[in-house]
Structure formats: C-alpha cells, structure tokens
PDB file of C-alpha atoms in Angstrom:
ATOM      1  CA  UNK C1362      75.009-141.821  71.612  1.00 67.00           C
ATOM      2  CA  UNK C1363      74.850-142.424  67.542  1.00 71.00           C
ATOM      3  CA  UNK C1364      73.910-145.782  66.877  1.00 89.00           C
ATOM      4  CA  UNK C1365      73.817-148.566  64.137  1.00 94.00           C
ATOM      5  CA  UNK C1366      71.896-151.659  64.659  1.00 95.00           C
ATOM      6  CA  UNK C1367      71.770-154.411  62.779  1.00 95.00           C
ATOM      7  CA  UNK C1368      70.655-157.888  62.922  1.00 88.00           C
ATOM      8  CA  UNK C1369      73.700-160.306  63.706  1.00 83.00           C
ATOM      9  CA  UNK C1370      72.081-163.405  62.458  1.00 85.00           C
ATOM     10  CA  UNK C1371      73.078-165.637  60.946  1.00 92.00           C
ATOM     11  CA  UNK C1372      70.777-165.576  58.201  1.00 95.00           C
ATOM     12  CA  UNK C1373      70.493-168.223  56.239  1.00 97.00           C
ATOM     13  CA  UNK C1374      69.132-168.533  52.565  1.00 97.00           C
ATOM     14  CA  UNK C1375      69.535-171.310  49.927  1.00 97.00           C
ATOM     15  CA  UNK C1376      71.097-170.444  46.790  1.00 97.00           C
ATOM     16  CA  UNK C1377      69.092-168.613  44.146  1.00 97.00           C
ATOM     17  CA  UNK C1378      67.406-166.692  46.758  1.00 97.00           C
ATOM     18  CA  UNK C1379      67.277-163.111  47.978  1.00 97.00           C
ATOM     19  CA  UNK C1380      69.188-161.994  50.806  1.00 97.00           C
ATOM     20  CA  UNK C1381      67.318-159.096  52.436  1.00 97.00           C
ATOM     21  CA  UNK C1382      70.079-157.820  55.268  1.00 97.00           C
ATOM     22  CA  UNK C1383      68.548-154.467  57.499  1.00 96.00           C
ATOM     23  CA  UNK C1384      70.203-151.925  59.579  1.00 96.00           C
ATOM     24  CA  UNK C1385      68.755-148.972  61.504  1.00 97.00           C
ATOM     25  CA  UNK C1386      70.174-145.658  62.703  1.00 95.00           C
ATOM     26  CA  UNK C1387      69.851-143.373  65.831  1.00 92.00           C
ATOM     27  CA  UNK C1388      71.246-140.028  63.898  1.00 88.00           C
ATOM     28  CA  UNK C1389      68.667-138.299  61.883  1.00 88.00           C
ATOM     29  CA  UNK C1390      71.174-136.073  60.256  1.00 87.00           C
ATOM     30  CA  UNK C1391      73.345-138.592  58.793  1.00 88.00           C
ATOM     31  CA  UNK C1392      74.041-138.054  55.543  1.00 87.00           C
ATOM     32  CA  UNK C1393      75.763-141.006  54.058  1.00 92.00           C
ATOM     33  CA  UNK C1394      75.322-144.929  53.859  1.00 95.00           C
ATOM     34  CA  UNK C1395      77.478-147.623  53.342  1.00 96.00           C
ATOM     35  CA  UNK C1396      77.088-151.531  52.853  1.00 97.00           C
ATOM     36  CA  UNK C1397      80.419-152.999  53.084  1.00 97.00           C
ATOM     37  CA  UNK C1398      81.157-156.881  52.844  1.00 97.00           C
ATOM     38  CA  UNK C1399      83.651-158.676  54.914  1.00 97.00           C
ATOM     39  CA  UNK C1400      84.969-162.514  54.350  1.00 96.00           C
ATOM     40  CA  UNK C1401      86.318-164.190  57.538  1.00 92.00           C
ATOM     41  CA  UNK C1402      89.993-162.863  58.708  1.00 91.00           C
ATOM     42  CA  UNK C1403      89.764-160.195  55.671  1.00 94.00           C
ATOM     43  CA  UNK C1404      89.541-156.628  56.131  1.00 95.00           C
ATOM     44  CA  UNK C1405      85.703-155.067  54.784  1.00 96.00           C
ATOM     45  CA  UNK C1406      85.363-154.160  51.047  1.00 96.00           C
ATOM     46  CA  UNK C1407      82.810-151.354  50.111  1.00 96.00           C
ATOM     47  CA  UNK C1408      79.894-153.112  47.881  1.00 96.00           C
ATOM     48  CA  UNK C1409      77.412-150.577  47.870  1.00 95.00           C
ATOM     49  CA  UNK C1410      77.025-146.075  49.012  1.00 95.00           C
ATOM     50  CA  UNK C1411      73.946-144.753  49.097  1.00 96.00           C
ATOM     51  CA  UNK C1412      73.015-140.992  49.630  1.00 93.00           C
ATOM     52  CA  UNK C1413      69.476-140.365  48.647  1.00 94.00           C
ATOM     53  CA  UNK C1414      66.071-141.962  49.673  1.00 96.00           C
ATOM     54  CA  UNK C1415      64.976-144.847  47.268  1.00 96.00           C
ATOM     55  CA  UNK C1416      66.648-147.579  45.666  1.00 97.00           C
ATOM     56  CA  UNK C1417      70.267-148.103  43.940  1.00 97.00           C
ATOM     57  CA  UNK C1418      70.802-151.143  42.275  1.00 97.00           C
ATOM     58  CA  UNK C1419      74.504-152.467  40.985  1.00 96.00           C
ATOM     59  CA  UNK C1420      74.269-155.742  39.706  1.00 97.00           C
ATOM     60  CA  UNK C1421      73.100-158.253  42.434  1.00 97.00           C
ATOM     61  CA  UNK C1422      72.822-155.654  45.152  1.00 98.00           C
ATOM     62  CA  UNK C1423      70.094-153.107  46.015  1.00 98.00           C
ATOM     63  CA  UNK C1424      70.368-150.570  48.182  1.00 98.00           C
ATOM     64  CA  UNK C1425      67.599-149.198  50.188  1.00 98.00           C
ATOM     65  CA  UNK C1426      67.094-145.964  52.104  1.00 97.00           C
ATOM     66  CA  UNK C1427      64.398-144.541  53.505  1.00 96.00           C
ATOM     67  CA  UNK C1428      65.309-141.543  55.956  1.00 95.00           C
ATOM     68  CA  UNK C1429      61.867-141.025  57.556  1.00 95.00           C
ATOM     69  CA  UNK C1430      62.508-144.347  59.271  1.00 95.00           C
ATOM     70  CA  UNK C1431      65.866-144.264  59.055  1.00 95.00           C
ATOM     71  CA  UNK C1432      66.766-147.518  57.955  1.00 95.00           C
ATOM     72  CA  UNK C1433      68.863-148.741  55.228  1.00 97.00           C
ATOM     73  CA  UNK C1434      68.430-152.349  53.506  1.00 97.00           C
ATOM     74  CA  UNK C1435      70.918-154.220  51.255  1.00 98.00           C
ATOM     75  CA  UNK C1436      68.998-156.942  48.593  1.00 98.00           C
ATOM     76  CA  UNK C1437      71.101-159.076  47.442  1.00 98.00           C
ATOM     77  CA  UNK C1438      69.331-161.248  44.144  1.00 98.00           C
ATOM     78  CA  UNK C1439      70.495-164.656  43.469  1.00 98.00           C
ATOM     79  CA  UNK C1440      72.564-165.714  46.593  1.00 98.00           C
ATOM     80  CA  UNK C1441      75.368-167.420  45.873  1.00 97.00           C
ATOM     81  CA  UNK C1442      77.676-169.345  47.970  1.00 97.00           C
ATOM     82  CA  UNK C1443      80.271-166.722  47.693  1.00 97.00           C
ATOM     83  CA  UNK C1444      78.315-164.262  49.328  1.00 97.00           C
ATOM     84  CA  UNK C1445      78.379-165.720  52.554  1.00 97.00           C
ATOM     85  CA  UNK C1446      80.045-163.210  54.915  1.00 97.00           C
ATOM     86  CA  UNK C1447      79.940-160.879  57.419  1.00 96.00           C
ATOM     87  CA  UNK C1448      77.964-157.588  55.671  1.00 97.00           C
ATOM     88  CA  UNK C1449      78.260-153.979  57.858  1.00 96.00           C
ATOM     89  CA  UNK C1450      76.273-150.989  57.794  1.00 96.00           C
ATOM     90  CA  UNK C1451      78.033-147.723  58.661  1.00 94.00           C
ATOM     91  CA  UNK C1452      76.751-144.642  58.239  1.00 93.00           C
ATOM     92  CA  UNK C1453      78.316-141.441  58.422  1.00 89.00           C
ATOM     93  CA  UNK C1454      77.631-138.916  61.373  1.00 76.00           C
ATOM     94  CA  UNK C1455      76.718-135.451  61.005  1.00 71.00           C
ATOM     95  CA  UNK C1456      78.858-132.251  61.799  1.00 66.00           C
ATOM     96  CA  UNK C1457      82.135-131.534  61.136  1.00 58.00           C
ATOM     97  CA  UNK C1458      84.397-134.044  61.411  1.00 62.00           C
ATOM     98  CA  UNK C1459      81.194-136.502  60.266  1.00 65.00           C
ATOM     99  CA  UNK C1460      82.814-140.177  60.779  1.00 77.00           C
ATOM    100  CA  UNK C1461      81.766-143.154  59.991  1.00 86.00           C
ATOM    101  CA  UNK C1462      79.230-145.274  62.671  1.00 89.00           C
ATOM    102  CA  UNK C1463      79.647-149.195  62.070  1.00 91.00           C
ATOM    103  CA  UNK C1464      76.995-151.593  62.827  1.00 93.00           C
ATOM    104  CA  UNK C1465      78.376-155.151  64.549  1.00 92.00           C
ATOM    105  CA  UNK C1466      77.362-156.862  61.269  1.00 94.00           C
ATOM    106  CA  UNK C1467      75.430-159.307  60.046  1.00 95.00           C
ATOM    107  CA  UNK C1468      76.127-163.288  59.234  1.00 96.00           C
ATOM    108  CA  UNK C1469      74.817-164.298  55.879  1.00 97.00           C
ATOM    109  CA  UNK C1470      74.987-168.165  54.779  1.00 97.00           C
ATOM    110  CA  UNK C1471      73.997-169.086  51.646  1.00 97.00           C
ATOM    111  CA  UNK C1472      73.433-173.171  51.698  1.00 95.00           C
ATOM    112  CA  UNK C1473      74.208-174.780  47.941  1.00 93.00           C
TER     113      UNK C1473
ATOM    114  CA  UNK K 275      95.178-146.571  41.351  1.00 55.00           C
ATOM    115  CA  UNK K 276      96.843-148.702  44.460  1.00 78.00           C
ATOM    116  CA  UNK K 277      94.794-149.471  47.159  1.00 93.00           C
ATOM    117  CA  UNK K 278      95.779-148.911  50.740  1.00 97.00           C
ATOM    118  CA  UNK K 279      98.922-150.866  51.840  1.00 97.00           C
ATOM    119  CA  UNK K 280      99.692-152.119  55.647  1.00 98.00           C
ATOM    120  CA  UNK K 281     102.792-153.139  56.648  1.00 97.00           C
ATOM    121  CA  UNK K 282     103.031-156.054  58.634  1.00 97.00           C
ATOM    122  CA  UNK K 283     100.564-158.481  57.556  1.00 97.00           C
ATOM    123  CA  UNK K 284     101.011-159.898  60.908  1.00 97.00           C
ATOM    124  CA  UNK K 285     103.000-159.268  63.776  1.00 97.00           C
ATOM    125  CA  UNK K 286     103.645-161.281  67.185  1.00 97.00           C
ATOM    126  CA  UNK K 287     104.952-159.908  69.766  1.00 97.00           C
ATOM    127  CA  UNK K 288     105.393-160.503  73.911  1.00 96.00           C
ATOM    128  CA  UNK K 289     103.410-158.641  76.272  1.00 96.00           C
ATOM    129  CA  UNK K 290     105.476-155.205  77.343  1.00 97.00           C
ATOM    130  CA  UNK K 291     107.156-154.721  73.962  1.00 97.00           C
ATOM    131  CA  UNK K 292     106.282-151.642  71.523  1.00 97.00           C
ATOM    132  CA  UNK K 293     105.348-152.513  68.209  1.00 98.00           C
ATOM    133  CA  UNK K 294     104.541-149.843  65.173  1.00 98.00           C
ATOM    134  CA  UNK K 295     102.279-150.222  62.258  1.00 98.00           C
ATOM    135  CA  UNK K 296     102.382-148.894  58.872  1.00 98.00           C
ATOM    136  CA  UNK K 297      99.758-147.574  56.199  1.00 98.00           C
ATOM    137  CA  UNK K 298      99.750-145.995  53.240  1.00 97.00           C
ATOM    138  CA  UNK K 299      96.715-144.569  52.414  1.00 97.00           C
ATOM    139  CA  UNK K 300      95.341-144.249  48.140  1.00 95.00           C
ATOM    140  CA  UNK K 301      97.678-141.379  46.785  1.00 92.00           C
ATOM    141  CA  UNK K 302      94.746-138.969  46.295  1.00 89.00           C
ATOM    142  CA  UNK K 303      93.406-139.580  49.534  1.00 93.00           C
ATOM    143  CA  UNK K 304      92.922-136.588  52.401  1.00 92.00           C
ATOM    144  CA  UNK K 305      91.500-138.610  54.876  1.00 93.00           C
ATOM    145  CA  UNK K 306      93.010-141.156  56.839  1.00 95.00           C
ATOM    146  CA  UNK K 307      91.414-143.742  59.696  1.00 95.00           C
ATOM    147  CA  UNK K 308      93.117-146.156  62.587  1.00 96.00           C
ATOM    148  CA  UNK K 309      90.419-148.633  63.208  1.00 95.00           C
ATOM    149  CA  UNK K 310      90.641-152.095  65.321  1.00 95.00           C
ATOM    150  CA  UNK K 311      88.641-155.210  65.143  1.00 95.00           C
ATOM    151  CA  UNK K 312      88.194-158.326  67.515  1.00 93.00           C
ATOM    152  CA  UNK K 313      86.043-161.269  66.234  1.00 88.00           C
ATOM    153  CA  UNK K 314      82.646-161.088  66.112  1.00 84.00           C
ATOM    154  CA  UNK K 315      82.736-157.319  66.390  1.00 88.00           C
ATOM    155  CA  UNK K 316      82.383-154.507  63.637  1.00 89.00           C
ATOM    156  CA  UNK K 317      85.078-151.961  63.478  1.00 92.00           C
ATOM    157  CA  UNK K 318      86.319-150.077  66.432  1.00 91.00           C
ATOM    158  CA  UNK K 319      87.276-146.146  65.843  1.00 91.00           C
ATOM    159  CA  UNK K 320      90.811-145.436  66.957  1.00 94.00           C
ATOM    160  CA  UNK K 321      91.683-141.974  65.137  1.00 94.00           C
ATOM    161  CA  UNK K 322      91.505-140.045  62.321  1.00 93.00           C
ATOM    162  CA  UNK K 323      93.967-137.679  60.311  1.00 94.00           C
ATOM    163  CA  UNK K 324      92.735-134.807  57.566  1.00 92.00           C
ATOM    164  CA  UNK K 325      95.927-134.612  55.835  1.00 92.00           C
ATOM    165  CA  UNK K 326      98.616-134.124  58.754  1.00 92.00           C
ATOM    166  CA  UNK K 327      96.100-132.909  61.096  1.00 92.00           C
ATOM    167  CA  UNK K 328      94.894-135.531  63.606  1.00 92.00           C
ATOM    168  CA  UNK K 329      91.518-134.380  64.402  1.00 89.00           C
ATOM    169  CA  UNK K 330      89.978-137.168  66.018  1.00 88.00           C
ATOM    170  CA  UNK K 331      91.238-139.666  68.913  1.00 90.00           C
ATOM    171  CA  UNK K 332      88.536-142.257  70.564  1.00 89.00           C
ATOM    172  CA  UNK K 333      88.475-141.720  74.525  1.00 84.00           C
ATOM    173  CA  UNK K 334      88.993-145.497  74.852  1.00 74.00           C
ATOM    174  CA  UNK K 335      91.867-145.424  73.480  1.00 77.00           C
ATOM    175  CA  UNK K 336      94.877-144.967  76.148  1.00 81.00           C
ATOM    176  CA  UNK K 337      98.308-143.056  76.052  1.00 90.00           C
ATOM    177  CA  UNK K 338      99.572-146.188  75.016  1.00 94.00           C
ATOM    178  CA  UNK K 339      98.421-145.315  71.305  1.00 95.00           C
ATOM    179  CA  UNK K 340      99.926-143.045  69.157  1.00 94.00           C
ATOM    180  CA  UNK K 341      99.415-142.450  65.552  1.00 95.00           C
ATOM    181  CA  UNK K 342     101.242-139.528  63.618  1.00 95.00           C
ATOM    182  CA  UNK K 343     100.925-138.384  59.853  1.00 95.00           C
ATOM    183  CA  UNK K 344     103.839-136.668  59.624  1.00 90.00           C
ATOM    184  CA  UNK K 345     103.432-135.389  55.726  1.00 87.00           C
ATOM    185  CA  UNK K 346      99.919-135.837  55.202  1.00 85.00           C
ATOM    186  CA  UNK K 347     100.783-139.528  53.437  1.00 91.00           C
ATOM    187  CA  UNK K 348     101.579-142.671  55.273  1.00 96.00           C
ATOM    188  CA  UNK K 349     100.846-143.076  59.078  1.00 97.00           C
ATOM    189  CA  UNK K 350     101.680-144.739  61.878  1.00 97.00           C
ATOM    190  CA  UNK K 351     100.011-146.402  64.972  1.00 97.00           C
ATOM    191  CA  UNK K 352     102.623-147.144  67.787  1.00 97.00           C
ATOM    192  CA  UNK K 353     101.165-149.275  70.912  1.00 96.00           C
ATOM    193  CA  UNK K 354     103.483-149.176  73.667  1.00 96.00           C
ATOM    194  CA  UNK K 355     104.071-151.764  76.293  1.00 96.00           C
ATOM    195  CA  UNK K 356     101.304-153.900  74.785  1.00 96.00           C
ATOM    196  CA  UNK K 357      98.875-155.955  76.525  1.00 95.00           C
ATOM    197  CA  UNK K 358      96.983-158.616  76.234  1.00 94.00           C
ATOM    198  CA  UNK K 359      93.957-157.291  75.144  1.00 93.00           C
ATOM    199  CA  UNK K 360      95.725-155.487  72.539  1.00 95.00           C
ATOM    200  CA  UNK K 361      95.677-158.423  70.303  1.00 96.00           C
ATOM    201  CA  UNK K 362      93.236-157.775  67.233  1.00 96.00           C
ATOM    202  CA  UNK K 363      93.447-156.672  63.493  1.00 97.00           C
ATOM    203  CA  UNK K 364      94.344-153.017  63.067  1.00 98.00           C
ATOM    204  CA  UNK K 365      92.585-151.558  59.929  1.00 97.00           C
ATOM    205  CA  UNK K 366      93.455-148.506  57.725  1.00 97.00           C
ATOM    206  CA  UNK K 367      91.224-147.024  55.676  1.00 96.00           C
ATOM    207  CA  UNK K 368      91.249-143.737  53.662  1.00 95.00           C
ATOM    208  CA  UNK K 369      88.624-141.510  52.229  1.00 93.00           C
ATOM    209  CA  UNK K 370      88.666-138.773  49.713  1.00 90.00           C
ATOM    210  CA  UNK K 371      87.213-135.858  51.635  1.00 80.00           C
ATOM    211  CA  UNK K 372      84.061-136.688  54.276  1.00 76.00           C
ATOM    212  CA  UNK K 373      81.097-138.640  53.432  1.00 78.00           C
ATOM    213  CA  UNK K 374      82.788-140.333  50.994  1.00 86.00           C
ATOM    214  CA  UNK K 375      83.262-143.832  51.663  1.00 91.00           C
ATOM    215  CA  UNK K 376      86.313-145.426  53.350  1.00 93.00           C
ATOM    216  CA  UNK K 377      88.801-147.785  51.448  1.00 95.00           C
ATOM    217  CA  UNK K 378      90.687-150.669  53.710  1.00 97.00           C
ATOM    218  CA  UNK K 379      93.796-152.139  53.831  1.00 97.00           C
ATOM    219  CA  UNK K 380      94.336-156.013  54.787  1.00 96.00           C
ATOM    220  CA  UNK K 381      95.150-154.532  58.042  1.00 97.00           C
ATOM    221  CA  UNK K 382      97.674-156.294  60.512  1.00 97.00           C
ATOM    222  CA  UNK K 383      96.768-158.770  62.950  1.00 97.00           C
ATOM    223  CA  UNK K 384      98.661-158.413  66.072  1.00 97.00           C
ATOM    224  CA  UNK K 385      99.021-161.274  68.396  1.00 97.00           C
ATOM    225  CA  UNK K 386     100.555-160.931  71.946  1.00 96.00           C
ATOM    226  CA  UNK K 387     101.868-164.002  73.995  1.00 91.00           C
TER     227      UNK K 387
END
C-alpha cells in the first residue's frame, strides 16, 4: 500500500527560528509533491509543489526533494506565530489515474 | 479566477436523514475530488471525477455515498440515511489535469445528532 509518513509532532520552535517539517514516501514512482498548510477548522491551502530533486524556495518556504531517499522537507525561515498549523505532505501516485497520497500531518507551534 | 465554492458551510442533520453537498470546482478545472476529514487526521479519499467521468470511488466508502458530475462542472456528494460516524468536514478540491496540485474549498462540516 502507497504511503506518506510524516512526523505528527507537535513541533515546537520559538519565533525567528527555522521550522524544518519531513515527510517520507513508500512509491518510488511518484511524480509530484505537495506541502499544503492547514489552520484549525479550515480546509488545507497549497504553500509549496515541487517536481524535481533539489531545492525550491518561495519566500519563507523551501522545498526539499530528494528521490533516492524519497523524502521531501519543507524549511520554513523565520517562524512566525502565524505559521502555527497543521502542514501535510501529499504526493501524487503513479499510473493513470495518479491521485494524490496525504500524510496525517504535522503540528507546528511557533512560541512568541 | 474564483476559487472552489461549497455549499453549505455547515449542515446538521439527525441520524437517518439524506443530506446533499455542493461544489463548484475553478472554471478551468478538469479534475474534481470528494475528500473527508475527522480531527486529527489528514484527508480521506472519497472519489474523483475527470470531467463527467467518475473514475475513482474509495472501497471504504459505502452505497450510502453518491457523488455525480452531471456536466463536467459542479458536483454533488449525497449520503443517505446518515450515521453517526458520518459527521466530519467534506472537502472539494479541483485540479487542472493530474499531477497538478489540488485547490480546496472551505468544505462543509456535517454534524449528526
């Protein structure tokens, strides 16, 4: 069975700090990556795609992947109190109809 | 560009009664997903349509779900004779072709008594 893992925390970083958030995959095949943020009783909003080994950066957030091992990391650079939520990995399986896998999240608490 | 509307924000129903869901997906949008969420928990696949076509259903989900896309726009997810455990947020999301990321709606939280 495909899988996402990810750490469910919480983590907890003080403000100013970098938020390093991990998942791992089961699917070697997938193709396509997927950090999405998700405040308490909201519905998740898509911060960061990534499709290609290395690093993409947009503003706070860096995205990570590295295939070989298949995991895929999410930096976020000077934590701020606003980005404490719920983040989710999903990656998107292989084949035809190629779906996307979620991850059970993980908490992030950034202490003023 | 709208994003993807759901229609109720919330609905509350008793245990045995239908209820029906609504989403309209981004305009340019092929693809469109049924997904449900209990706390604590990331998103659970229900379905997925490619225009009209539904080509996906999750094997936990029971007859008791439907979801049609009738002309390729908006859908809807019908859950009939609801149960308890059928209380949770129901999310829509829509992508533009596959491995393309997935847009959500402020889904609808459905409580049962």
């Amino acid at each position: 069975q495909k899988e996402v893992e990810q750490n469910s925390g919480p983590l907890s970083v003080p403000e100013g700090a970098i938020a390093s958030l991990n998942c791992t995959y089961s699917d070697r095949v997938s193709q396509s990556f997927f950090w999405y943020r998700q405040y308490s009783g909201k519905s998740p909003e898509l911060i960061m795609s990534i499709y290609s080994n290395g690093d993409k950066e947009d503003g706070r957030f860096t995205a990570q992947l590295n295939k070989a091992s298949q995991y895929v990391s999410l930096l976020i650079r000077d934590s701020q109190p606003s980005d404490s939520a719920t983040y989710l990995c999903a990656v998107g399986a292989a084949g035809n109809n190629r779906k996307l896998i979620w991850g059970l999240g993980t908490s992030l608490a950034v202490n003023p | 560009d709208t994003g993807v509307s759901q229609d109720p924000r919330h609905k509350i129903t008793k245990r045995g009664q239908n209820v029906t869901f609504r989403c309209d997906p981004i305009s340019e949008h092929n693809r469109l997903y049924w997904y449900r969420q209990t706390l604590g928990q990331g998103p659970e696949f229900l379905t997925y349509f490619q225009n009209e076509a539904q080509l996906e259903k999750s094997r936990l989900l029971s007859d008791r779900f439907s979801a049609e896309r009738p002309k390729g726009s908006f859908s809807t997810l019908e859950i009939q004779h609801t149960e308890q455990g059928d209380s949770a947020m129901y999310l829509c999301a829509s992508s533009f072709g596959s491995n393309q990321p997935q847009h959500f709606g402020d889904g609808t939280r459905l409580s049962i008594l």
